[in-house]
């Protein structure tokens, strides 16, 4: 992607496996007077590739930080639950396996769920991504 602003979320299977990827890409920095980021969820599997536009606010980032804490405790999380946008869920299934779902409730009603085998330290990686995006938003 040209002028890559980063990914708030990047979850992927290790190389040589199914190749599932779920990410939340930042598309452009906030405009003056706007306190949100234009982003898109991207889900890629062997047979499906989809993207879902979403706006992310600073409150959403706070909620994501809380969700990461819950995930560190091996608990189910549901993020962006306001009904105004795409809903994102992560469910720990077994050690080293999570199920990730993206539900486009307000628009298409499409839900895509994929199993993922994220690398060790994936939660710390998501926290580092969160801090990068916060810097962008506070800009």
mmCIF file of N, CA and C in Angstrom:
data_model
loop_
_atom_site.group_PDB
_atom_site.id
_atom_site.type_symbol
_atom_site.label_atom_id
_atom_site.label_comp_id
_atom_site.label_asym_id
_atom_site.label_seq_id
_atom_site.Cartn_x
_atom_site.Cartn_y
_atom_site.Cartn_z
ATOM 1 N N UNK A 1 0.847 -1.175 0.000
ATOM 2 C CA UNK A 1 0.000 0.000 0.000
ATOM 3 C C UNK A 1 0.890 1.235 0.000
ATOM 4 N N UNK A 2 0.629 2.184 -0.897
ATOM 5 C CA UNK A 2 1.382 3.430 -0.945
ATOM 6 C C UNK A 2 1.088 4.235 0.311
ATOM 7 N N UNK A 3 2.092 4.968 0.791
ATOM 8 C CA UNK A 3 1.908 5.815 1.967
ATOM 9 C C UNK A 3 1.269 5.044 3.121
ATOM 10 N N UNK A 4 1.795 3.904 3.419
ATOM 11 C CA UNK A 4 1.250 3.023 4.443
ATOM 12 C C UNK A 4 1.239 3.723 5.799
ATOM 13 N N UNK A 5 0.052 3.860 6.380
ATOM 14 C CA UNK A 5 -0.088 4.477 7.691
ATOM 15 C C UNK A 5 -0.106 3.432 8.799
ATOM 16 N N UNK A 6 -0.060 2.190 8.427
ATOM 17 C CA UNK A 6 0.015 1.136 9.424
ATOM 18 C C UNK A 6 -1.284 0.388 9.601
ATOM 19 N N UNK A 7 -1.203 -0.578 10.469
ATOM 20 C CA UNK A 7 -2.338 -1.434 10.773
ATOM 21 C C UNK A 7 -2.522 -1.467 12.277
ATOM 22 N N UNK A 8 -3.705 -1.097 12.714
ATOM 23 C CA UNK A 8 -4.020 -1.177 14.131
ATOM 24 C C UNK A 8 -4.052 -2.636 14.565
ATOM 25 N N UNK A 9 -4.571 -3.480 13.695
ATOM 26 C CA UNK A 9 -4.662 -4.915 13.989
ATOM 27 C C UNK A 9 -4.048 -5.678 12.825
ATOM 28 N N UNK A 10 -3.218 -6.652 13.150
ATOM 29 C CA UNK A 10 -2.699 -7.553 12.125
ATOM 30 C C UNK A 10 -2.560 -8.927 12.756
ATOM 31 N N UNK A 11 -3.428 -9.830 12.343
ATOM 32 C CA UNK A 11 -3.426 -11.207 12.838
ATOM 33 C C UNK A 11 -3.295 -12.125 11.637
ATOM 34 N N UNK A 12 -2.306 -13.006 11.678
ATOM 35 C CA UNK A 12 -2.052 -13.865 10.527
ATOM 36 C C UNK A 12 -1.545 -15.226 10.968
ATOM 37 N N UNK A 13 -1.863 -16.211 10.142
ATOM 38 C CA UNK A 13 -1.291 -17.541 10.334
ATOM 39 C C UNK A 13 0.189 -17.491 9.981
ATOM 40 N N UNK A 14 0.967 -18.396 10.548
ATOM 41 C CA UNK A 14 2.391 -18.442 10.189
ATOM 42 C C UNK A 14 2.580 -18.844 8.725
ATOM 43 N N UNK A 15 3.693 -18.438 8.135
ATOM 44 C CA UNK A 15 3.970 -18.834 6.743
ATOM 45 C C UNK A 15 3.910 -20.354 6.595
ATOM 46 N N UNK A 16 3.397 -20.798 5.450
ATOM 47 C CA UNK A 16 3.324 -22.227 5.181
ATOM 48 C C UNK A 16 2.062 -22.892 5.683
ATOM 49 N N UNK A 17 1.153 -22.117 6.309
ATOM 50 C CA UNK A 17 -0.109 -22.693 6.780
ATOM 51 C C UNK A 17 -1.244 -22.172 5.900
ATOM 52 N N UNK A 18 -2.425 -22.042 6.449
ATOM 53 C CA UNK A 18 -3.599 -21.675 5.646
ATOM 54 C C UNK A 18 -3.507 -20.283 5.027
ATOM 55 N N UNK A 19 -2.719 -19.414 5.601
ATOM 56 C CA UNK A 19 -2.568 -18.078 5.042
ATOM 57 C C UNK A 19 -3.685 -17.115 5.397
ATOM 58 N N UNK A 20 -4.469 -17.424 6.416
ATOM 59 C CA UNK A 20 -5.527 -16.512 6.841
ATOM 60 C C UNK A 20 -4.922 -15.245 7.433
ATOM 61 N N UNK A 21 -5.519 -14.099 7.085
ATOM 62 C CA UNK A 21 -5.082 -12.807 7.620
ATOM 63 C C UNK A 21 -6.316 -11.965 7.914
ATOM 64 N N UNK A 22 -6.309 -11.334 9.069
ATOM 65 C CA UNK A 22 -7.318 -10.333 9.405
ATOM 66 C C UNK A 22 -6.551 -9.105 9.872
ATOM 67 N N UNK A 23 -6.857 -7.965 9.242
ATOM 68 C CA UNK A 23 -6.163 -6.739 9.633
ATOM 69 C C UNK A 23 -7.136 -5.572 9.654
ATOM 70 N N UNK A 24 -6.740 -4.531 10.368
ATOM 71 C CA UNK A 24 -7.459 -3.267 10.369
ATOM 72 C C UNK A 24 -6.455 -2.206 9.952
ATOM 73 N N UNK A 25 -6.549 -1.791 8.681
ATOM 74 C CA UNK A 25 -5.603 -0.848 8.109
ATOM 75 C C UNK A 25 -6.091 0.581 8.281
ATOM 76 N N UNK A 26 -5.151 1.471 8.584
ATOM 77 C CA UNK A 26 -5.447 2.895 8.639
ATOM 78 C C UNK A 26 -5.278 3.430 7.219
ATOM 79 N N UNK A 27 -6.338 4.025 6.675
ATOM 80 C CA UNK A 27 -6.326 4.471 5.288
ATOM 81 C C UNK A 27 -5.811 5.899 5.121
ATOM 82 N N UNK A 28 -6.189 6.769 6.055
ATOM 83 C CA UNK A 28 -5.685 8.140 5.993
ATOM 84 C C UNK A 28 -5.723 8.762 7.375
ATOM 85 N N UNK A 29 -4.834 9.724 7.604
ATOM 86 C CA UNK A 29 -4.788 10.361 8.923
ATOM 87 C C UNK A 29 -6.036 11.210 9.137
ATOM 88 N N UNK A 30 -6.289 11.580 10.382
ATOM 89 C CA UNK A 30 -7.473 12.396 10.643
ATOM 90 C C UNK A 30 -7.343 13.766 9.980
ATOM 91 N N UNK A 31 -8.445 14.260 9.450
ATOM 92 C CA UNK A 31 -8.483 15.603 8.886
ATOM 93 C C UNK A 31 -8.593 16.601 10.033
ATOM 94 N N UNK A 32 -8.181 17.839 9.818
ATOM 95 C CA UNK A 32 -8.342 18.858 10.865
ATOM 96 C C UNK A 32 -9.804 18.944 11.307
ATOM 97 N N UNK A 33 -9.997 18.951 12.612
ATOM 98 C CA UNK A 33 -11.343 19.036 13.163
ATOM 99 C C UNK A 33 -12.081 17.714 13.258
ATOM 100 N N UNK A 34 -11.459 16.628 12.804
ATOM 101 C CA UNK A 34 -12.089 15.307 12.899
ATOM 102 C C UNK A 34 -11.266 14.453 13.851
ATOM 103 N N UNK A 35 -11.937 13.791 14.764
ATOM 104 C CA UNK A 35 -11.231 13.009 15.785
ATOM 105 C C UNK A 35 -11.379 11.513 15.558
ATOM 106 N N UNK A 36 -11.356 11.111 14.287
ATOM 107 C CA UNK A 36 -11.427 9.688 13.991
ATOM 108 C C UNK A 36 -10.541 9.371 12.798
ATOM 109 N N UNK A 37 -10.233 8.094 12.676
ATOM 110 C CA UNK A 37 -9.412 7.601 11.572
ATOM 111 C C UNK A 37 -10.277 6.823 10.593
ATOM 112 N N UNK A 38 -10.044 7.040 9.308
ATOM 113 C CA UNK A 38 -10.656 6.208 8.278
ATOM 114 C C UNK A 38 -9.829 4.929 8.183
ATOM 115 N N UNK A 39 -10.491 3.792 8.377
ATOM 116 C CA UNK A 39 -9.805 2.500 8.373
ATOM 117 C C UNK A 39 -10.617 1.502 7.558
ATOM 118 N N UNK A 40 -10.054 0.309 7.386
ATOM 119 C CA UNK A 40 -10.815 -0.785 6.803
ATOM 120 C C UNK A 40 -10.316 -2.103 7.372
ATOM 121 N N UNK A 41 -11.280 -2.947 7.732
ATOM 122 C CA UNK A 41 -10.958 -4.326 8.056
ATOM 123 C C UNK A 41 -10.736 -5.062 6.750
ATOM 124 N N UNK A 42 -9.705 -5.897 6.709
ATOM 125 C CA UNK A 42 -9.452 -6.744 5.547
ATOM 126 C C UNK A 42 -9.355 -8.181 6.056
ATOM 127 N N UNK A 43 -10.118 -9.073 5.428
ATOM 128 C CA UNK A 43 -10.096 -10.494 5.765
ATOM 129 C C UNK A 43 -9.680 -11.236 4.507
ATOM 130 N N UNK A 44 -8.633 -12.062 4.635
ATOM 131 C CA UNK A 44 -8.148 -12.829 3.496
ATOM 132 C C UNK A 44 -8.011 -14.295 3.888
ATOM 133 N N UNK A 45 -8.586 -15.162 3.057
ATOM 134 C CA UNK A 45 -8.427 -16.608 3.207
ATOM 135 C C UNK A 45 -8.102 -17.168 1.831
ATOM 136 N N UNK A 46 -8.050 -18.501 1.740
ATOM 137 C CA UNK A 46 -7.797 -19.127 0.453
ATOM 138 C C UNK A 46 -8.903 -18.815 -0.545
ATOM 139 N N UNK A 47 -10.130 -18.655 -0.067
ATOM 140 C CA UNK A 47 -11.278 -18.503 -0.962
ATOM 141 C C UNK A 47 -12.012 -17.177 -0.839
ATOM 142 N N UNK A 48 -11.735 -16.409 0.187
ATOM 143 C CA UNK A 48 -12.468 -15.167 0.428
ATOM 144 C C UNK A 48 -11.486 -14.028 0.657
ATOM 145 N N UNK A 49 -11.796 -12.884 0.049
ATOM 146 C CA UNK A 49 -11.093 -11.653 0.384
ATOM 147 C C UNK A 49 -12.147 -10.565 0.453
ATOM 148 N N UNK A 50 -12.227 -9.933 1.598
ATOM 149 C CA UNK A 50 -13.226 -8.892 1.765
ATOM 150 C C UNK A 50 -12.678 -7.743 2.572
ATOM 151 N N UNK A 51 -13.288 -6.580 2.375
ATOM 152 C CA UNK A 51 -12.900 -5.419 3.176
ATOM 153 C C UNK A 51 -14.164 -4.709 3.639
ATOM 154 N N UNK A 52 -14.051 -4.105 4.814
ATOM 155 C CA UNK A 52 -15.177 -3.455 5.455
ATOM 156 C C UNK A 52 -14.704 -2.104 5.977
ATOM 157 N N UNK A 53 -15.250 -0.994 5.477
ATOM 158 C CA UNK A 53 -14.828 0.321 5.967
ATOM 159 C C UNK A 53 -15.288 0.540 7.408
ATOM 160 N N UNK A 54 -14.495 1.293 8.154
ATOM 161 C CA UNK A 54 -14.820 1.579 9.548
ATOM 162 C C UNK A 54 -14.120 2.868 9.972
ATOM 163 N N UNK A 55 -14.785 3.626 10.840
ATOM 164 C CA UNK A 55 -14.165 4.790 11.469
ATOM 165 C C UNK A 55 -13.787 4.403 12.884
ATOM 166 N N UNK A 56 -12.593 4.796 13.307
ATOM 167 C CA UNK A 56 -12.106 4.456 14.640
ATOM 168 C C UNK A 56 -11.827 5.750 15.399
ATOM 169 N N UNK A 57 -12.435 5.875 16.583
ATOM 170 C CA UNK A 57 -12.266 7.057 17.424
ATOM 171 C C UNK A 57 -11.255 6.776 18.537
ATOM 172 N N UNK A 58 -10.895 7.807 19.263
ATOM 173 C CA UNK A 58 -9.987 7.605 20.401
ATOM 174 C C UNK A 58 -10.657 6.744 21.472
ATOM 175 N N UNK A 59 -11.977 6.871 21.653
ATOM 176 C CA UNK A 59 -12.685 5.997 22.598
ATOM 177 C C UNK A 59 -12.611 4.537 22.148
ATOM 178 N N UNK A 60 -12.710 4.317 20.829
ATOM 179 C CA UNK A 60 -12.574 2.949 20.308
ATOM 180 C C UNK A 60 -11.188 2.391 20.625
ATOM 181 N N UNK A 61 -10.169 3.243 20.522
ATOM 182 C CA UNK A 61 -8.807 2.793 20.840
ATOM 183 C C UNK A 61 -8.696 2.412 22.307
ATOM 184 N N UNK A 62 -9.343 3.178 23.187
ATOM 185 C CA UNK A 62 -9.355 2.833 24.620
ATOM 186 C C UNK A 62 -10.025 1.479 24.830
ATOM 187 N N UNK A 63 -11.137 1.264 24.125
ATOM 188 C CA UNK A 63 -11.846 -0.020 24.231
ATOM 189 C C UNK A 63 -10.989 -1.173 23.706
ATOM 190 N N UNK A 64 -10.211 -0.923 22.648
ATOM 191 C CA UNK A 64 -9.332 -1.964 22.099
ATOM 192 C C UNK A 64 -8.236 -2.304 23.105
ATOM 193 N N UNK A 65 -7.715 -1.290 23.793
ATOM 194 C CA UNK A 65 -6.697 -1.551 24.819
ATOM 195 C C UNK A 65 -7.276 -2.447 25.915
ATOM 196 N N UNK A 66 -8.499 -2.168 26.324
ATOM 197 C CA UNK A 66 -9.164 -3.000 27.331
ATOM 198 C C UNK A 66 -9.372 -4.427 26.805
ATOM 199 N N UNK A 67 -9.767 -4.540 25.548
ATOM 200 C CA UNK A 67 -9.976 -5.860 24.935
ATOM 201 C C UNK A 67 -8.670 -6.657 24.905
ATOM 202 N N UNK A 68 -7.560 -5.990 24.617
ATOM 203 C CA UNK A 68 -6.269 -6.689 24.612
ATOM 204 C C UNK A 68 -5.925 -7.235 25.997
ATOM 205 N N UNK A 69 -6.284 -6.496 27.030
ATOM 206 C CA UNK A 69 -6.087 -6.995 28.389
ATOM 207 C C UNK A 69 -6.908 -8.246 28.657
ATOM 208 N N UNK A 70 -8.126 -8.260 28.147
ATOM 209 C CA UNK A 70 -8.974 -9.443 28.311
ATOM 210 C C UNK A 70 -8.400 -10.625 27.532
ATOM 211 N N UNK A 71 -7.903 -10.362 26.324
ATOM 212 C CA UNK A 71 -7.297 -11.433 25.535
ATOM 213 C C UNK A 71 -6.063 -12.006 26.216
ATOM 214 N N UNK A 72 -5.305 -11.143 26.881
ATOM 215 C CA UNK A 72 -4.125 -11.612 27.620
ATOM 216 C C UNK A 72 -4.541 -12.586 28.720
ATOM 217 N N UNK A 73 -5.762 -12.439 29.210
ATOM 218 C CA UNK A 73 -6.317 -13.364 30.199
ATOM 219 C C UNK A 73 -7.056 -14.523 29.558
ATOM 220 N N UNK A 74 -6.869 -14.698 28.245
ATOM 221 C CA UNK A 74 -7.475 -15.794 27.494
ATOM 222 C C UNK A 74 -9.004 -15.727 27.503
ATOM 223 N N UNK A 75 -9.530 -14.497 27.428
ATOM 224 C CA UNK A 75 -10.976 -14.305 27.458
ATOM 225 C C UNK A 75 -11.487 -13.837 26.095
ATOM 226 N N UNK A 76 -12.727 -14.141 25.788
ATOM 227 C CA UNK A 76 -13.414 -13.716 24.575
ATOM 228 C C UNK A 76 -13.578 -12.201 24.592
ATOM 229 N N UNK A 77 -13.411 -11.560 23.425
ATOM 230 C CA UNK A 77 -13.656 -10.123 23.329
ATOM 231 C C UNK A 77 -14.531 -9.813 22.119
ATOM 232 N N UNK A 78 -15.303 -8.775 22.268
ATOM 233 C CA UNK A 78 -16.101 -8.223 21.193
ATOM 234 C C UNK A 78 -15.845 -6.723 21.209
ATOM 235 N N UNK A 79 -15.402 -6.183 20.085
ATOM 236 C CA UNK A 79 -14.996 -4.781 20.002
ATOM 237 C C UNK A 79 -15.806 -4.075 18.922
ATOM 238 N N UNK A 80 -16.014 -2.798 19.096
ATOM 239 C CA UNK A 80 -16.825 -1.969 18.199
ATOM 240 C C UNK A 80 -18.277 -2.453 18.212
ATOM 241 N N UNK A 81 -18.860 -2.445 19.394
ATOM 242 C CA UNK A 81 -20.203 -2.982 19.598
ATOM 243 C C UNK A 81 -21.313 -1.942 19.537
ATOM 244 N N UNK A 82 -21.023 -0.742 19.076
ATOM 245 C CA UNK A 82 -22.003 0.337 19.133
ATOM 246 C C UNK A 82 -23.169 0.158 18.167
ATOM 247 N N UNK A 83 -23.000 -0.684 17.154
ATOM 248 C CA UNK A 83 -24.022 -0.828 16.136
ATOM 249 C C UNK A 83 -23.852 0.168 14.993
ATOM 250 N N UNK A 84 -22.901 1.108 15.148
ATOM 251 C CA UNK A 84 -22.675 2.114 14.108
ATOM 252 C C UNK A 84 -21.713 1.627 13.038
ATOM 253 N N UNK A 85 -21.041 0.525 13.319
ATOM 254 C CA UNK A 85 -19.971 0.097 12.426
ATOM 255 C C UNK A 85 -19.803 -1.417 12.485
ATOM 256 N N UNK A 86 -18.803 -1.898 11.819
ATOM 257 C CA UNK A 86 -18.460 -3.318 11.825
ATOM 258 C C UNK A 86 -18.121 -3.764 13.246
ATOM 259 N N UNK A 87 -18.532 -4.974 13.606
ATOM 260 C CA UNK A 87 -18.208 -5.546 14.913
ATOM 261 C C UNK A 87 -17.099 -6.574 14.738
ATOM 262 N N UNK A 88 -16.158 -6.590 15.691
ATOM 263 C CA UNK A 88 -14.976 -7.448 15.620
ATOM 264 C C UNK A 88 -14.922 -8.311 16.874
ATOM 265 N N UNK A 89 -14.743 -9.624 16.693
ATOM 266 C CA UNK A 89 -14.700 -10.549 17.827
ATOM 267 C C UNK A 89 -13.482 -11.455 17.728
ATOM 268 N N UNK A 90 -12.913 -11.750 18.883
ATOM 269 C CA UNK A 90 -11.837 -12.743 18.969
ATOM 270 C C UNK A 90 -12.186 -13.702 20.094
ATOM 271 N N UNK A 91 -12.147 -14.986 19.772
ATOM 272 C CA UNK A 91 -12.442 -16.024 20.758
ATOM 273 C C UNK A 91 -11.262 -16.983 20.839
ATOM 274 N N UNK A 92 -10.595 -17.041 22.009
ATOM 275 C CA UNK A 92 -9.569 -18.076 22.184
ATOM 276 C C UNK A 92 -10.244 -19.449 22.168
ATOM 277 N N UNK A 93 -9.729 -20.349 21.324
ATOM 278 C CA UNK A 93 -10.338 -21.663 21.166
ATOM 279 C C UNK A 93 -9.552 -22.722 21.937
ATOM 280 N N UNK A 94 -8.252 -22.714 21.761
ATOM 281 C CA UNK A 94 -7.351 -23.617 22.472
ATOM 282 C C UNK A 94 -5.984 -22.935 22.478
ATOM 283 N N UNK A 95 -5.024 -23.457 23.215
ATOM 284 C CA UNK A 95 -3.715 -22.804 23.231
ATOM 285 C C UNK A 95 -3.170 -22.610 21.811
ATOM 286 N N UNK A 96 -2.890 -21.356 21.466
ATOM 287 C CA UNK A 96 -2.329 -21.043 20.160
ATOM 288 C C UNK A 96 -3.328 -20.930 19.025
ATOM 289 N N UNK A 97 -4.635 -21.020 19.338
ATOM 290 C CA UNK A 97 -5.663 -20.943 18.296
ATOM 291 C C UNK A 97 -6.743 -19.955 18.730
ATOM 292 N N UNK A 98 -7.099 -19.054 17.815
ATOM 293 C CA UNK A 98 -8.202 -18.126 18.055
ATOM 294 C C UNK A 98 -9.134 -18.160 16.845
ATOM 295 N N UNK A 99 -10.385 -17.796 17.080
ATOM 296 C CA UNK A 99 -11.323 -17.571 15.997
ATOM 297 C C UNK A 99 -11.587 -16.079 15.945
ATOM 298 N N UNK A 100 -11.451 -15.496 14.755
ATOM 299 C CA UNK A 100 -11.648 -14.066 14.560
ATOM 300 C C UNK A 100 -12.853 -13.882 13.652
ATOM 301 N N UNK A 101 -13.775 -12.996 14.052
ATOM 302 C CA UNK A 101 -14.978 -12.725 13.261
ATOM 303 C C UNK A 101 -15.122 -11.230 13.015
ATOM 304 N N UNK A 102 -15.531 -10.913 11.811
ATOM 305 C CA UNK A 102 -15.867 -9.544 11.440
ATOM 306 C C UNK A 102 -17.307 -9.578 10.944
ATOM 307 N N UNK A 103 -18.168 -8.757 11.571
ATOM 308 C CA UNK A 103 -19.595 -8.731 11.215
ATOM 309 C C UNK A 103 -19.979 -7.327 10.769
ATOM 310 N N UNK A 104 -20.420 -7.210 9.548
ATOM 311 C CA UNK A 104 -20.843 -5.932 8.978
ATOM 312 C C UNK A 104 -22.341 -5.757 9.191
ATOM 313 N N UNK A 105 -22.728 -5.515 10.440
ATOM 314 C CA UNK A 105 -24.140 -5.399 10.789
ATOM 315 C C UNK A 105 -24.865 -4.225 10.165
ATOM 316 N N UNK A 106 -24.291 -3.026 10.187
ATOM 317 C CA UNK A 106 -25.024 -1.867 9.694
ATOM 318 C C UNK A 106 -25.233 -1.861 8.180
ATOM 319 N N UNK A 107 -24.422 -2.572 7.442
ATOM 320 C CA UNK A 107 -24.492 -2.470 5.987
ATOM 321 C C UNK A 107 -24.931 -3.783 5.338
ATOM 322 N N UNK A 108 -23.995 -4.680 5.095
ATOM 323 C CA UNK A 108 -24.273 -5.882 4.298
ATOM 324 C C UNK A 108 -24.820 -7.063 5.086
ATOM 325 N N UNK A 109 -24.689 -7.036 6.408
ATOM 326 C CA UNK A 109 -25.063 -8.163 7.278
ATOM 327 C C UNK A 109 -24.153 -9.375 7.093
ATOM 328 N N UNK A 110 -23.032 -9.224 6.415
ATOM 329 C CA UNK A 110 -22.085 -10.309 6.181
ATOM 330 C C UNK A 110 -21.221 -10.521 7.427
ATOM 331 N N UNK A 111 -20.987 -11.779 7.756
ATOM 332 C CA UNK A 111 -20.060 -12.145 8.824
ATOM 333 C C UNK A 111 -19.025 -13.094 8.243
ATOM 334 N N UNK A 112 -17.761 -12.801 8.506
ATOM 335 C CA UNK A 112 -16.679 -13.686 8.093
ATOM 336 C C UNK A 112 -15.942 -14.112 9.362
ATOM 337 N N UNK A 113 -15.810 -15.422 9.562
ATOM 338 C CA UNK A 113 -15.082 -15.966 10.712
ATOM 339 C C UNK A 113 -13.975 -16.877 10.214
ATOM 340 N N UNK A 114 -12.792 -16.702 10.790
ATOM 341 C CA UNK A 114 -11.661 -17.541 10.391
ATOM 342 C C UNK A 114 -10.894 -17.995 11.619
ATOM 343 N N UNK A 115 -10.405 -19.234 11.603
ATOM 344 C CA UNK A 115 -9.488 -19.669 12.650
ATOM 345 C C UNK A 115 -8.097 -19.133 12.334
ATOM 346 N N UNK A 116 -7.379 -18.744 13.360
ATOM 347 C CA UNK A 116 -6.012 -18.249 13.186
ATOM 348 C C UNK A 116 -5.100 -18.879 14.220
ATOM 349 N N UNK A 117 -3.839 -19.011 13.843
ATOM 350 C CA UNK A 117 -2.802 -19.537 14.716
ATOM 351 C C UNK A 117 -1.730 -18.448 14.856
ATOM 352 N N UNK A 118 -2.035 -17.387 15.616
ATOM 353 C CA UNK A 118 -1.106 -16.255 15.669
ATOM 354 C C UNK A 118 0.215 -16.629 16.333
ATOM 355 N N UNK A 119 1.246 -15.883 15.945
ATOM 356 C CA UNK A 119 2.590 -16.123 16.485
ATOM 357 C C UNK A 119 2.638 -15.807 17.971
ATOM 358 N N UNK A 120 3.570 -16.434 18.660
ATOM 359 C CA UNK A 120 3.811 -16.126 20.068
ATOM 360 C C UNK A 120 4.056 -14.631 20.196
ATOM 361 N N UNK A 121 3.465 -14.020 21.205
ATOM 362 C CA UNK A 121 3.653 -12.590 21.421
ATOM 363 C C UNK A 121 2.712 -11.711 20.623
ATOM 364 N N UNK A 122 1.671 -12.314 20.043
ATOM 365 C CA UNK A 122 0.768 -11.546 19.184
ATOM 366 C C UNK A 122 0.042 -10.440 19.931
ATOM 367 N N UNK A 123 -0.269 -10.635 21.196
ATOM 368 C CA UNK A 123 -0.960 -9.584 21.949
ATOM 369 C C UNK A 123 -0.032 -8.392 22.163
ATOM 370 N N UNK A 124 1.232 -8.645 22.485
ATOM 371 C CA UNK A 124 2.195 -7.543 22.624
ATOM 372 C C UNK A 124 2.351 -6.797 21.302
ATOM 373 N N UNK A 125 2.336 -7.518 20.190
ATOM 374 C CA UNK A 125 2.415 -6.875 18.881
ATOM 375 C C UNK A 125 1.214 -5.957 18.666
ATOM 376 N N UNK A 126 0.030 -6.405 19.041
ATOM 377 C CA UNK A 126 -1.169 -5.571 18.890
ATOM 378 C C UNK A 126 -1.089 -4.325 19.779
ATOM 379 N N UNK A 127 -0.533 -4.474 20.963
ATOM 380 C CA UNK A 127 -0.373 -3.306 21.853
ATOM 381 C C UNK A 127 0.582 -2.281 21.244
ATOM 382 N N UNK A 128 1.663 -2.744 20.637
ATOM 383 C CA UNK A 128 2.606 -1.835 19.980
ATOM 384 C C UNK A 128 1.923 -1.130 18.809
ATOM 385 N N UNK A 129 1.121 -1.837 18.058
ATOM 386 C CA UNK A 129 0.377 -1.233 16.943
ATOM 387 C C UNK A 129 -0.600 -0.176 17.453
ATOM 388 N N UNK A 130 -1.241 -0.467 18.566
ATOM 389 C CA UNK A 130 -2.173 0.482 19.173
ATOM 390 C C UNK A 130 -1.458 1.788 19.521
ATOM 391 N N UNK A 131 -0.288 1.689 20.105
ATOM 392 C CA UNK A 131 0.455 2.902 20.474
ATOM 393 C C UNK A 131 0.852 3.716 19.246
ATOM 394 N N UNK A 132 1.227 3.045 18.176
ATOM 395 C CA UNK A 132 1.556 3.747 16.927
ATOM 396 C C UNK A 132 0.339 4.498 16.379
ATOM 397 N N UNK A 133 -0.808 3.868 16.392
ATOM 398 C CA UNK A 133 -2.021 4.491 15.881
ATOM 399 C C UNK A 133 -2.455 5.639 16.789
ATOM 400 N N UNK A 134 -2.280 5.491 18.080
ATOM 401 C CA UNK A 134 -2.606 6.597 19.005
ATOM 402 C C UNK A 134 -1.753 7.829 18.682
ATOM 403 N N UNK A 135 -0.486 7.611 18.383
ATOM 404 C CA UNK A 135 0.368 8.741 18.015
ATOM 405 C C UNK A 135 -0.133 9.419 16.752
ATOM 406 N N UNK A 136 -0.596 8.630 15.814
ATOM 407 C CA UNK A 136 -1.136 9.174 14.580
ATOM 408 C C UNK A 136 -2.390 10.012 14.844
ATOM 409 N N UNK A 137 -3.266 9.520 15.706
ATOM 410 C CA UNK A 137 -4.508 10.207 16.006
ATOM 411 C C UNK A 137 -4.267 11.481 16.809
ATOM 412 N N UNK A 138 -3.283 11.457 17.693
ATOM 413 C CA UNK A 138 -3.001 12.651 18.506
ATOM 414 C C UNK A 138 -2.180 13.671 17.748
ATOM 415 N N UNK A 139 -1.602 13.235 16.619
ATOM 416 C CA UNK A 139 -0.838 13.914 15.652
ATOM 417 C C UNK A 139 -0.354 15.242 15.755
#
